[in-house]
Coordinates of C-alpha atoms in Angstrom, one line a residue:
M119 CA -0.6 8.3 -17.2
K120 CA 2.4 7.8 -19.7
T121 CA 4.0 4.7 -20.9
Y122 CA 7.8 4.4 -20.4
F123 CA 9.9 1.5 -20.3
N124 CA 6.6 -0.6 -21.4
I125 CA 4.9 0.7 -17.7
R126 CA 2.3 3.0 -17.4
Y127 CA 3.7 5.5 -15.0
E128 CA 1.7 8.4 -13.3
F129 CA 4.1 11.1 -12.1
D130 CA 1.6 13.5 -11.0
K131 CA 1.2 13.1 -7.2
K132 CA -2.2 14.9 -7.3
R133 CA -3.6 12.7 -9.8
V134 CA -2.4 9.5 -7.7
H135 CA -4.2 10.8 -4.9
E136 CA -7.6 11.7 -7.1
S137 CA -7.2 8.5 -8.1
I138 CA -7.0 6.7 -5.1
A139 CA -10.2 8.9 -3.6
E140 CA -12.1 8.3 -7.0
R141 CA -11.6 4.4 -6.8
L142 CA -12.9 4.0 -3.4
T143 CA -16.2 5.5 -4.4
Q144 CA -16.8 2.7 -6.7
P145 CA -17.5 -1.0 -6.1
G146 CA -14.3 -3.6 -6.4
S147 CA -10.8 -3.4 -5.6
D148 CA -7.7 -2.4 -7.4
Y149 CA -4.1 -2.0 -6.6
I150 CA -1.0 0.4 -6.9
C151 CA 2.4 -0.8 -7.7
V152 CA 5.6 1.1 -6.7
A153 CA 8.1 0.4 -9.3
D154 CA 11.9 1.1 -8.5
G155 CA 14.4 0.1 -11.3
V156 CA 14.5 -3.3 -10.0
I157 CA 10.9 -3.8 -11.2
M158 CA 11.1 -2.2 -14.0
N159 CA 13.9 -4.3 -15.4
T160 CA 12.1 -7.7 -13.9
A161 CA 9.0 -6.4 -15.6
N162 CA 10.6 -6.0 -18.7
R163 CA 12.4 -9.5 -18.6
D164 CA 9.0 -11.2 -17.4
S165 CA 6.0 -10.6 -19.7
G166 CA 3.6 -12.1 -16.8
Y167 CA 5.0 -9.9 -14.3
L168 CA 5.0 -6.7 -16.7
E169 CA 0.9 -7.6 -17.2
I170 CA 0.7 -7.5 -13.4
I171 CA 2.5 -4.1 -13.2
N172 CA 0.2 -2.6 -15.5
G173 CA -2.8 -4.5 -14.6
G174 CA -3.4 -2.3 -11.6
L175 CA -5.1 1.2 -11.1
L176 CA -1.5 3.1 -11.6
T177 CA 2.2 2.8 -11.3
I178 CA 4.2 5.4 -9.4
C179 CA 7.8 5.7 -10.0
D180 CA 10.1 4.6 -7.0
S181 CA 13.3 5.4 -9.3
G182 CA 15.3 8.6 -9.0
Y183 CA 16.8 7.3 -12.0
V184 CA 13.8 6.3 -14.6
P185 CA 13.2 10.2 -14.4
L186 CA 16.8 10.9 -15.5
Y187 CA 16.7 8.5 -18.4
I188 CA 13.3 9.9 -19.5
K189 CA 14.8 13.4 -19.4
W190 CA 17.8 12.0 -21.6
I191 CA 15.5 10.4 -24.2
Y192 CA 12.3 12.6 -24.7
G193 CA 13.3 15.8 -22.9
E194 CA 10.6 15.6 -20.3
K195 CA 11.3 16.2 -16.7
F196 CA 9.4 14.2 -13.9
E197 CA 10.0 13.3 -10.3
Q198 CA 10.0 10.3 -8.4
Y199 CA 7.5 9.5 -5.8
C200 CA 8.9 6.6 -3.8
G201 CA 7.0 4.0 -1.6
S202 CA 7.9 5.7 1.7
E203 CA 6.7 9.0 0.6
I204 CA 3.0 8.2 -0.3
F205 CA 3.3 5.8 2.7
Y206 CA 3.7 8.8 4.7
D207 CA 1.2 11.1 2.7
I208 CA -1.4 8.5 3.2
I209 CA -0.7 8.1 6.7
A210 CA -0.7 11.6 7.5
S211 CA -3.6 12.9 5.6
R212 CA -5.8 10.8 8.1
K213 CA -8.4 10.3 5.4
Y214 CA -8.7 6.5 5.2
R215 CA -9.2 3.6 7.6
M216 CA -5.9 1.1 6.7
I217 CA -4.8 -2.3 7.3
F218 CA -1.2 -3.3 7.3
L219 CA -0.2 -6.7 6.0
G220 CA 3.5 -8.3 6.1
T221 CA 6.0 -10.7 7.9
Q222 CA 7.8 -10.3 10.9
Q223 CA 5.2 -9.4 13.9
A224 CA 8.2 -7.6 15.8
T225 CA 8.1 -5.2 12.5
L226 CA 4.6 -4.7 12.7
D227 CA 4.4 -4.0 16.3
G228 CA 7.3 -1.3 15.9
L229 CA 5.4 0.0 12.9
K230 CA 2.4 0.9 14.6
S231 CA 3.9 2.4 17.7
E232 CA 5.7 4.7 15.6
L233 CA 2.7 5.4 13.1
V234 CA 0.7 6.3 16.0
K235 CA 2.8 9.4 16.4
I236 CA 1.6 10.5 12.8
N237 CA -1.8 9.4 13.0
S238 CA -3.4 8.7 16.5
D239 CA -6.3 7.0 14.5
V240 CA -3.8 4.2 13.6
K241 CA -3.9 2.8 17.3
D242 CA -7.5 1.2 16.3
M243 CA -6.2 -0.2 13.1
T244 CA -5.1 -4.1 12.1
F245 CA -1.4 -4.9 11.6
Y246 CA -1.6 -8.7 10.5
E247 CA 1.5 -11.1 9.9
L248 CA 1.1 -13.1 6.9
P249 CA 2.2 -16.4 6.9
F250 CA 5.6 -17.3 5.5
C251 CA 4.9 -19.1 2.0
K252 CA 5.0 -19.5 -1.5
V253 CA 2.7 -16.5 -3.4
T254 CA 0.6 -19.4 -4.7
E255 CA -0.3 -20.8 -1.2
F256 CA -1.7 -18.1 0.4
D257 CA -5.4 -18.1 1.6
Y258 CA -7.1 -15.4 -0.8
P259 CA -10.7 -15.5 0.1
A260 CA -9.7 -15.7 3.7
I261 CA -7.5 -12.7 3.6
A262 CA -10.2 -10.8 1.6
E263 CA -12.8 -11.7 4.3
M264 CA -10.6 -10.5 6.9
I265 CA -9.9 -6.9 5.0
E266 CA -13.8 -6.7 4.7
K267 CA -14.8 -7.4 8.2
D268 CA -12.0 -4.8 9.0
G269 CA -13.8 -2.1 6.7
A270 CA -10.3 -1.0 5.6
D271 CA -10.1 1.3 2.7
I272 CA -6.2 1.3 2.1
V273 CA -4.6 -2.1 2.2
W274 CA -0.8 -1.6 2.5
I275 CA 1.2 -4.9 1.8
A276 CA 4.8 -5.2 2.2
L277 CA 6.1 -8.5 0.9
G278 CA 9.1 -7.6 -1.2
A279 CA 9.2 -7.6 -4.8
P280 CA 8.1 -9.3 -7.1
K281 CA 5.9 -11.4 -4.5
Q282 CA 4.0 -8.4 -3.2
E283 CA 2.9 -7.4 -6.6
I284 CA 1.7 -11.1 -7.4
F285 CA -0.2 -11.0 -4.4
M286 CA -2.0 -8.3 -5.0
S287 CA -3.2 -9.4 -8.5
C288 CA -4.2 -12.6 -6.7
L289 CA -6.1 -10.9 -3.9
K290 CA -7.9 -8.2 -5.9
P291 CA -10.7 -10.7 -7.7
H292 CA -11.5 -12.0 -4.0
L293 CA -11.6 -8.1 -2.6
R294 CA -15.0 -6.1 -2.9
H295 CA -13.6 -2.9 -1.6
G296 CA -10.1 -1.2 -1.1
V297 CA -7.0 0.2 -2.8
M298 CA -3.8 -2.1 -2.4
I299 CA -0.4 -0.4 -2.5
A300 CA 2.9 -2.3 -2.1
V301 CA 5.5 -0.3 -0.4
G302 CA 8.4 -3.3 0.0
A303 CA 10.7 -1.6 2.6
A304 CA 8.6 1.3 3.9
F305 CA 7.4 -1.1 7.0
K306 CA 10.8 -1.1 8.1
F307 CA 11.9 2.4 7.4
F308 CA 9.0 3.7 9.9
S309 CA 9.2 0.7 12.5
G310 CA 12.0 2.1 14.4
S311 CA 14.1 -0.9 13.7
G312 CA 17.1 1.1 12.9
V313 CA 16.5 0.4 8.9
Q314 CA 16.4 3.7 7.5
R315 CA 16.2 5.0 3.7
A316 CA 19.5 6.8 2.6
P317 CA 20.2 10.2 3.6
E318 CA 18.4 13.0 1.6
W319 CA 21.9 14.2 0.1
M320 CA 22.2 10.8 -1.2
V321 CA 18.7 10.3 -2.7
R322 CA 19.4 13.9 -4.2
H323 CA 22.3 12.8 -6.1
H324 CA 20.9 9.6 -7.4
L325 CA 23.3 7.5 -4.9
E326 CA 20.7 5.8 -2.8
F327 CA 21.7 2.6 -4.3
L328 CA 25.0 2.9 -2.8
H329 CA 23.3 2.9 0.8
R330 CA 21.1 -0.2 0.0
I331 CA 24.1 -1.9 -1.3
A332 CA 26.0 -0.9 1.8
K333 CA 23.0 -2.5 4.3
E334 CA 22.1 -5.6 2.2
P335 CA 25.2 -6.2 -0.1
N336 CA 24.5 -9.8 -1.2
K337 CA 20.9 -8.7 -2.2
Q338 CA 21.4 -5.6 -3.8
L339 CA 24.5 -6.8 -5.6
R340 CA 22.7 -9.5 -7.3
R341 CA 19.8 -7.1 -8.3
C342 CA 22.5 -4.4 -9.7
F343 CA 24.0 -7.2 -11.7
H344 CA 20.9 -7.7 -13.6
I345 CA 20.1 -3.8 -14.0
I346 CA 23.6 -3.5 -15.7
R347 CA 23.2 -6.8 -17.7
T348 CA 19.4 -5.3 -19.2
L349 CA 19.7 -1.5 -19.0
P350 CA 21.5 -0.8 -22.0
G351 CA 19.0 -2.9 -24.0
L352 CA 16.0 -0.7 -22.2
L353 CA 17.5 2.5 -23.0
F354 CA 18.0 1.5 -26.9
K355 CA 14.6 0.3 -27.4
E356 CA 13.2 3.1 -25.4
W357 CA 14.9 5.7 -27.7
R358 CA 14.2 3.7 -30.8
R359 CA 10.3 4.1 -29.5
S360 CA 10.9 8.0 -29.2
K361 CA 11.8 8.2 -32.9
N362 CA 8.8 6.6 -34.0

């Protein structure tokens, strides 16, 4: 792992999966953060959140722009590994028992029916609707007990950032086994609800943010404002760090 913009990223996809497999052979639990540009900027404005992002097993890069920034500043070439990709890769591998935690039962029901087409083992896995509440109000011991009774190795969580990362850090001390992965919108992408990731050509040309703005203008424009406001300072600080 290497640290860029104060976040410890793992860009090697093979190493990501090796780290998951290795961690599952050891006692205790851990979590993986899937950090897009919004999370990177939020973490650099909130030291407590940054500590959570860096406090897990590893962080993968769910941003097409962060690798560009790193190439401009350091001359090093990396690729993003987005939440929907790691989600598909692990589902399709058929290596693990999984549990799916999120909101909106209709989304979870659609997700299950679609994932069975990728991995037939999913039909016997648990899809659990978490209550709508503040992150401090979840009954973490009870959730951990449910996961342990289920026997899940991988715990998928979709609550939206920053809530889902805080949720994982709070659940970790209560969970005796498993790797949690927060995948944000991936549940919707794979649920057959009509919410889809941007077309490949937009992803390839780093235009996915335009697709997201078109789908959720109020939410995404607010996020873009924070990124635009803080990005020049982050780039300058990283450039200075590269010179040390």
